[in-house]
Coordinates of C-alpha atoms in Angstrom, one line a residue:
M873 CA 160.1 125.2 71.0
S874 CA 157.0 123.0 70.6
C875 CA 153.5 124.2 69.9
R876 CA 151.7 121.0 69.5
L877 CA 150.4 119.5 72.8
A878 CA 150.1 115.8 73.7
L879 CA 149.5 114.2 77.1
R880 CA 153.1 112.9 77.1
D881 CA 154.3 116.6 77.0
L882 CA 152.5 117.3 80.3
V883 CA 154.1 114.2 81.9
D884 CA 157.5 115.8 81.1
V885 CA 156.4 119.2 82.4
V886 CA 155.2 117.9 85.8
R887 CA 158.1 115.5 86.4
P888 CA 160.5 118.0 88.0
A889 CA 160.3 118.1 91.8
R890 CA 161.8 121.6 91.8
P891 CA 159.8 124.8 91.1
V892 CA 158.8 125.5 87.5
A893 CA 157.7 128.7 85.8
S894 CA 154.1 128.3 84.4
V895 CA 153.0 131.2 82.3
Y896 CA 149.6 131.6 80.5
L897 CA 149.6 134.5 78.1
G898 CA 145.8 134.9 77.6
S899 CA 143.6 136.0 74.7
S900 CA 142.0 139.4 73.9
P901 CA 144.7 141.5 75.6
L902 CA 143.7 145.0 76.8
R903 CA 147.3 146.0 77.0
G904 CA 150.3 145.5 74.7
W905 CA 152.9 142.7 75.0
R906 CA 155.6 144.7 76.8
A907 CA 153.3 145.8 79.6
R908 CA 151.7 142.4 80.0
W909 CA 155.1 140.6 80.0
A910 CA 156.5 143.0 82.5
R911 CA 153.8 142.2 85.0
L912 CA 154.1 138.5 84.4
A913 CA 157.9 138.6 84.8
D914 CA 157.5 140.6 88.1
Q915 CA 155.2 137.9 89.4
L916 CA 157.7 135.2 88.5
R917 CA 160.5 137.1 90.3
C918 CA 158.3 137.6 93.4
D919 CA 157.7 133.9 93.5
G920 CA 161.4 133.3 93.5
A921 CA 162.3 132.6 89.9
G922 CA 165.9 133.4 88.9
A923 CA 166.8 135.9 86.2
Q924 CA 167.8 133.1 83.7
V925 CA 164.4 131.3 84.0
V926 CA 162.5 134.6 83.6
E927 CA 164.6 135.6 80.5
T928 CA 164.3 132.2 78.9
I929 CA 160.5 132.0 79.2
G930 CA 160.1 135.5 78.0
E931 CA 162.2 134.7 74.9
V932 CA 160.2 131.6 74.0
L933 CA 156.9 133.4 74.5
Q934 CA 158.0 136.2 72.2
R935 CA 159.1 133.8 69.5
A936 CA 155.8 132.0 69.8
R937 CA 153.8 135.2 69.5
A938 CA 155.6 135.9 66.2
T939 CA 155.0 132.4 64.9
Y940 CA 151.4 132.1 66.1
P941 CA 150.0 135.7 66.1
D942 CA 146.4 134.4 66.2
A943 CA 146.8 132.0 69.0
D944 CA 144.1 132.3 71.7
T945 CA 146.4 131.5 74.6
L946 CA 150.1 130.7 74.7
V947 CA 151.3 128.5 77.6
A948 CA 155.0 128.2 78.5
F949 CA 157.0 126.3 81.1
A950 CA 160.7 126.5 82.2
G951 CA 162.8 125.6 85.2
E952 CA 166.2 124.5 86.3
E953 CA 165.2 120.9 85.6
L954 CA 162.9 121.6 82.6
P955 CA 164.0 123.0 79.2
P956 CA 161.6 125.7 78.0
R957 CA 158.4 124.4 76.4
V958 CA 155.7 126.5 74.8
F959 CA 152.3 125.5 73.5
A960 CA 149.7 127.3 71.3
T961 CA 146.1 126.4 72.5
P962 CA 143.4 127.5 70.0
G963 CA 140.1 127.7 71.8
L964 CA 141.6 128.1 75.3
R965 CA 140.4 131.3 76.9
H966 CA 142.5 132.1 79.9
R967 CA 143.6 135.2 81.7
D968 CA 147.2 136.2 82.0
L969 CA 148.8 134.1 84.7
A970 CA 152.4 133.5 86.0
W971 CA 153.4 131.2 88.8
F972 CA 156.8 129.9 89.8
S973 CA 155.7 126.9 91.8
S974 CA 156.0 123.2 92.2
P975 CA 154.6 121.1 90.6
A976 CA 154.0 122.9 87.2
H977 CA 150.4 124.3 86.8
V978 CA 148.9 122.2 84.0
L979 CA 145.3 121.7 85.0
P980 CA 143.9 124.3 82.4
L981 CA 145.9 122.5 79.7
L982 CA 144.5 119.1 80.8
A983 CA 141.0 120.5 80.6
W984 CA 141.7 121.9 77.1
L985 CA 143.3 118.7 75.9
Q986 CA 140.5 116.6 77.3
E987 CA 138.0 118.2 74.9
R988 CA 140.3 117.5 72.0
P989 CA 141.0 113.8 72.0
S990 CA 142.9 112.1 69.2
R991 CA 140.5 111.2 66.3
V992 CA 140.4 110.1 62.8
A993 CA 138.0 111.9 60.4
V994 CA 136.8 110.0 57.3
T995 CA 134.8 111.0 54.2
A996 CA 133.6 107.7 52.7
G997 CA 132.3 107.6 49.2
R998 CA 131.6 105.1 46.4
D999 CA 134.6 106.2 44.3
G1000 CA 137.1 107.1 47.1
T1001 CA 137.8 107.7 50.8
E1002 CA 139.7 110.4 52.4
L1003 CA 141.1 109.9 56.0
V1004 CA 142.6 112.6 58.2
A1005 CA 144.3 111.9 61.5
G1006 CA 144.9 114.9 63.7
N1007 CA 145.5 118.0 61.6
D1008 CA 148.2 116.8 59.2
R1009 CA 148.1 113.1 58.4
R1010 CA 146.0 112.7 55.2
V1011 CA 145.3 109.5 53.3
V1012 CA 143.3 109.5 50.0
L1013 CA 142.2 106.2 48.5
S1014 CA 140.6 106.0 45.0
Y1015 CA 138.7 103.0 43.6
P1016 CA 136.2 102.3 40.8
A1017 CA 132.6 102.9 41.8
P1018 CA 131.4 99.5 40.7
S1019 CA 133.8 97.8 43.2
W1020 CA 133.3 100.3 46.0
R1021 CA 132.7 97.6 48.6
Q1022 CA 136.2 96.3 48.0
G1023 CA 137.6 99.8 48.1
V1024 CA 135.9 100.5 51.4
R1025 CA 137.5 97.4 52.9
S1026 CA 140.9 98.8 52.0
A1027 CA 139.9 102.1 53.5
A1028 CA 138.8 100.3 56.7
A1029 CA 142.3 98.7 57.0
A1030 CA 143.9 102.2 56.5
C1031 CA 141.5 103.6 59.1
A1032 CA 142.4 101.0 61.6
E1033 CA 146.1 101.6 61.1
L1034 CA 145.6 105.4 61.7
L1035 CA 143.5 104.8 64.8
D1036 CA 146.2 102.6 66.3
R1037 CA 149.1 104.9 65.3
H1038 CA 147.5 108.0 66.8
E1039 CA 146.1 106.1 69.8
A1040 CA 142.6 107.4 68.8
R1041 CA 139.3 105.9 69.9
L1042 CA 137.1 108.4 68.1
L1043 CA 136.0 108.0 64.4
V1044 CA 134.1 110.9 62.8
V1045 CA 132.6 109.9 59.5
A1046 CA 130.7 111.6 56.7
G1047 CA 129.1 109.8 53.7
E1048 CA 126.0 107.8 52.6
D1049 CA 124.7 105.6 55.3
E1050 CA 125.2 102.4 53.3
V1051 CA 128.9 103.3 52.6
V1052 CA 129.5 104.3 56.2
G1053 CA 127.9 101.1 57.4
A1054 CA 130.1 99.0 55.1
L1055 CA 133.2 100.9 56.4
W1056 CA 132.2 100.2 60.0
E1057 CA 131.6 96.5 59.4
A1058 CA 134.9 96.1 57.7
L1059 CA 136.9 97.4 60.7
P1060 CA 138.4 94.6 62.8
A1061 CA 136.2 93.6 65.7
P1062 CA 138.7 94.7 68.4
V1063 CA 138.7 98.2 66.8
R1064 CA 134.9 98.4 66.8
R1065 CA 134.8 97.4 70.5
E1066 CA 137.2 100.3 71.4
V1067 CA 136.2 103.0 69.0
V1068 CA 133.2 105.4 69.1
L1069 CA 131.8 106.4 65.7
R1070 CA 130.0 109.7 65.2
W1071 CA 128.3 110.0 61.8
T1072 CA 127.8 113.5 60.4
G1073 CA 125.7 112.8 57.3
R1074 CA 127.5 114.6 54.5
D1075 CA 129.0 117.4 56.6
L1076 CA 132.7 117.0 57.5
T1077 CA 133.8 120.6 57.8
P1078 CA 136.5 121.4 60.4
H1079 CA 133.8 123.1 62.6
R1080 CA 131.6 120.0 62.5
I1081 CA 134.6 117.7 63.3
A1082 CA 135.4 120.0 66.3
V1083 CA 131.8 119.9 67.5
E1084 CA 131.6 116.1 67.3
T1085 CA 135.0 115.7 69.0
R1086 CA 134.0 117.8 71.9
A1087 CA 130.7 116.1 72.2
A1088 CA 132.3 112.7 72.3
A1089 CA 134.9 113.9 74.9
R1090 CA 132.2 115.3 77.2
S1091 CA 130.2 112.0 76.9
W1092 CA 133.3 110.0 78.0
T1093 CA 133.7 112.3 81.0
D1094 CA 130.0 112.0 81.9
D1095 CA 130.4 108.2 81.7
V1096 CA 133.3 108.2 84.1
L1097 CA 131.2 110.4 86.5
A1098 CA 128.3 108.0 86.2
D1099 CA 130.6 105.1 86.9
F1100 CA 131.9 106.9 90.0
H1101 CA 128.4 107.6 91.4
S1102 CA 127.0 104.1 90.6
R1103 CA 129.5 101.3 90.4
G1104 CA 132.2 103.1 92.4
R1105 CA 130.0 103.8 95.4
A1106 CA 128.0 100.5 95.2
R1107 CA 131.2 98.4 95.2
R1108 CA 133.3 100.7 97.4
L1109 CA 135.6 101.4 94.5
S1110 CA 135.4 105.2 94.8
V1111 CA 137.2 107.8 96.9
E1112 CA 136.1 111.4 97.5
G1113 CA 137.7 114.3 99.2
V1114 CA 141.4 115.2 99.8
D1115 CA 142.4 112.6 102.4
E1116 CA 140.9 109.6 100.7
T1117 CA 142.1 110.6 97.2
L1118 CA 145.7 111.3 98.3
A1119 CA 145.7 108.0 100.2
A1120 CA 144.6 106.1 97.2
L1121 CA 147.2 107.9 95.0
A1122 CA 149.9 107.1 97.6
A1123 CA 148.9 103.5 97.6
G1124 CA 149.0 103.2 93.8
R1125 CA 145.3 102.1 93.8
L1126 CA 143.8 104.8 91.7
D1127 CA 142.7 104.1 88.1
D1128 CA 140.9 107.4 87.4
L1129 CA 141.5 110.7 89.1
L1130 CA 138.7 113.3 89.0
V1131 CA 139.7 116.9 89.6
G1132 CA 137.4 120.0 89.7
H1133 CA 138.2 123.0 87.5
P1134 CA 138.4 125.9 88.1
E1135 CA 140.6 124.6 90.9
D1136 CA 140.7 125.8 94.5
I1137 CA 144.0 127.8 94.6
T1138 CA 144.0 127.8 98.4
A1139 CA 144.1 124.1 98.9
T1140 CA 147.5 122.5 99.2
A1141 CA 149.2 119.2 99.5
W1142 CA 152.8 117.8 99.9
Y1143 CA 154.8 115.6 97.6
G1144 CA 158.2 114.1 97.1
P1145 CA 160.2 113.1 94.0
A1146 CA 158.5 109.7 93.6
P1147 CA 155.2 109.6 91.7
T1148 CA 153.1 108.4 94.5
D1149 CA 154.9 110.2 97.4
V1150 CA 151.9 112.5 98.3
A1151 CA 150.3 113.5 101.5
R1152 CA 148.1 116.3 102.9
G1153 CA 150.2 117.2 105.9
W1154 CA 153.7 118.7 106.2
S1155 CA 156.8 116.6 105.9
P1156 CA 160.5 117.7 105.9
S1157 CA 161.2 115.4 102.9
R1158 CA 158.4 116.8 100.7
R1159 CA 157.5 120.1 99.0
C1160 CA 154.2 122.0 99.2
G1161 CA 152.1 122.6 96.1
L1162 CA 148.6 123.4 94.9
L1163 CA 146.5 120.4 95.7
A1164 CA 145.2 120.0 92.1
D1165 CA 148.8 120.2 90.8
V1166 CA 150.1 117.7 93.3
A1167 CA 147.3 115.2 92.6
V1168 CA 147.7 115.6 88.8
R1169 CA 151.4 115.1 89.0
A1170 CA 151.0 111.9 91.0
A1171 CA 148.4 110.6 88.5
L1172 CA 150.3 111.5 85.3
L1173 CA 153.6 110.0 86.5
S1174 CA 152.0 106.8 87.7
G1175 CA 149.8 106.2 84.6
T1176 CA 146.5 107.1 86.3
R1177 CA 143.9 108.6 83.9
V1178 CA 142.9 112.2 84.8
H1179 CA 139.5 113.6 84.2
V1180 CA 138.8 117.3 84.6
I1181 CA 135.3 118.0 85.8
T1182 CA 133.3 121.1 86.6
A1183 CA 134.1 122.4 90.1
G1184 CA 131.5 121.6 92.7
G1185 CA 130.7 118.1 91.5
L1186 CA 132.6 116.3 94.2
H1187 CA 133.4 116.8 97.9
E1188 CA 136.5 119.1 98.0
D1189 CA 136.5 118.9 94.2
I1190 CA 138.6 115.7 94.1
G1191 CA 138.0 112.0 94.0
G1192 CA 138.6 108.9 91.9
L1193 CA 137.9 105.3 91.0
C1194 CA 140.1 102.6 92.4
R1195 CA 141.0 99.2 91.1
V1196 CA 140.4 97.5 94.5
P1197 CA 137.8 98.1 97.2
L1198 CA 138.2 101.1 99.4
A1199 CA 138.8 98.8 102.5
L1200 CA 142.0 97.6 100.9
V1201 CA 143.1 101.1 100.0
R1202 CA 142.8 102.2 103.6
S1203 CA 144.6 99.1 105.0

């Protein structure tokens, strides 16, 4: 059982071509666990899930409830080709939902994960620096106040190592402006080019870190949308709507997939085992799935970046940016 979520976990979840049970046990229940689970289990069985899958996913959810009693939403997946996985998602407000479908239904998790990118938080001072990566990796460096500049250079090296190890491009820093400036200048130039710094003054409480992290994440998504509307359209590097987007995914030309959330649960597409084997129409060699899930699976398995946006922002709530002009995608 795993309760920490990373993007690579979702790649594993969407990989199976056969149906997967996707269960969201939401927050603020109006009914007790037994009644809620009975309804969810009935839905899985109605969708075609076998007794073993239903029993397995019920067991992992019950264990997770005992381990994480204050979790806002628990999300679990299981199938014939997928060992059970369960994730606690603090801050995700989702209704109870159970689907036995293919591919697995991960878009709400992607939206939740998108607002919580990897980051390193730093409290920089004249007599020491504390660095925290994620929620558990903590590094404390102490140095004499008279030689704080040398100490900050050591802290910058440790910071660069943590950013690389956690594949983070966000640095949230608290401290005096002079010290923070010295820390930033001491970072290697390639790190400064890739990383966004958000300075919080002297406030580095968990709440402030969360606020700054979400703000940075939303800014990155806004930048991708702006790129889509300006550079993408001007240079014919953007696709929009179901047909164009699936064609670009099938051709392996998409760098960034944009998907609207909440998703349209009536729109469908077809897919095969291969990552880019996707189409809008029926095929005897493919399976039918929810459009958003099919597109997300193709993107995740082929290394395409996925950006979840507010529904209504694109035609048919799907589009993307290509690495080559649209004329070549269509050829």
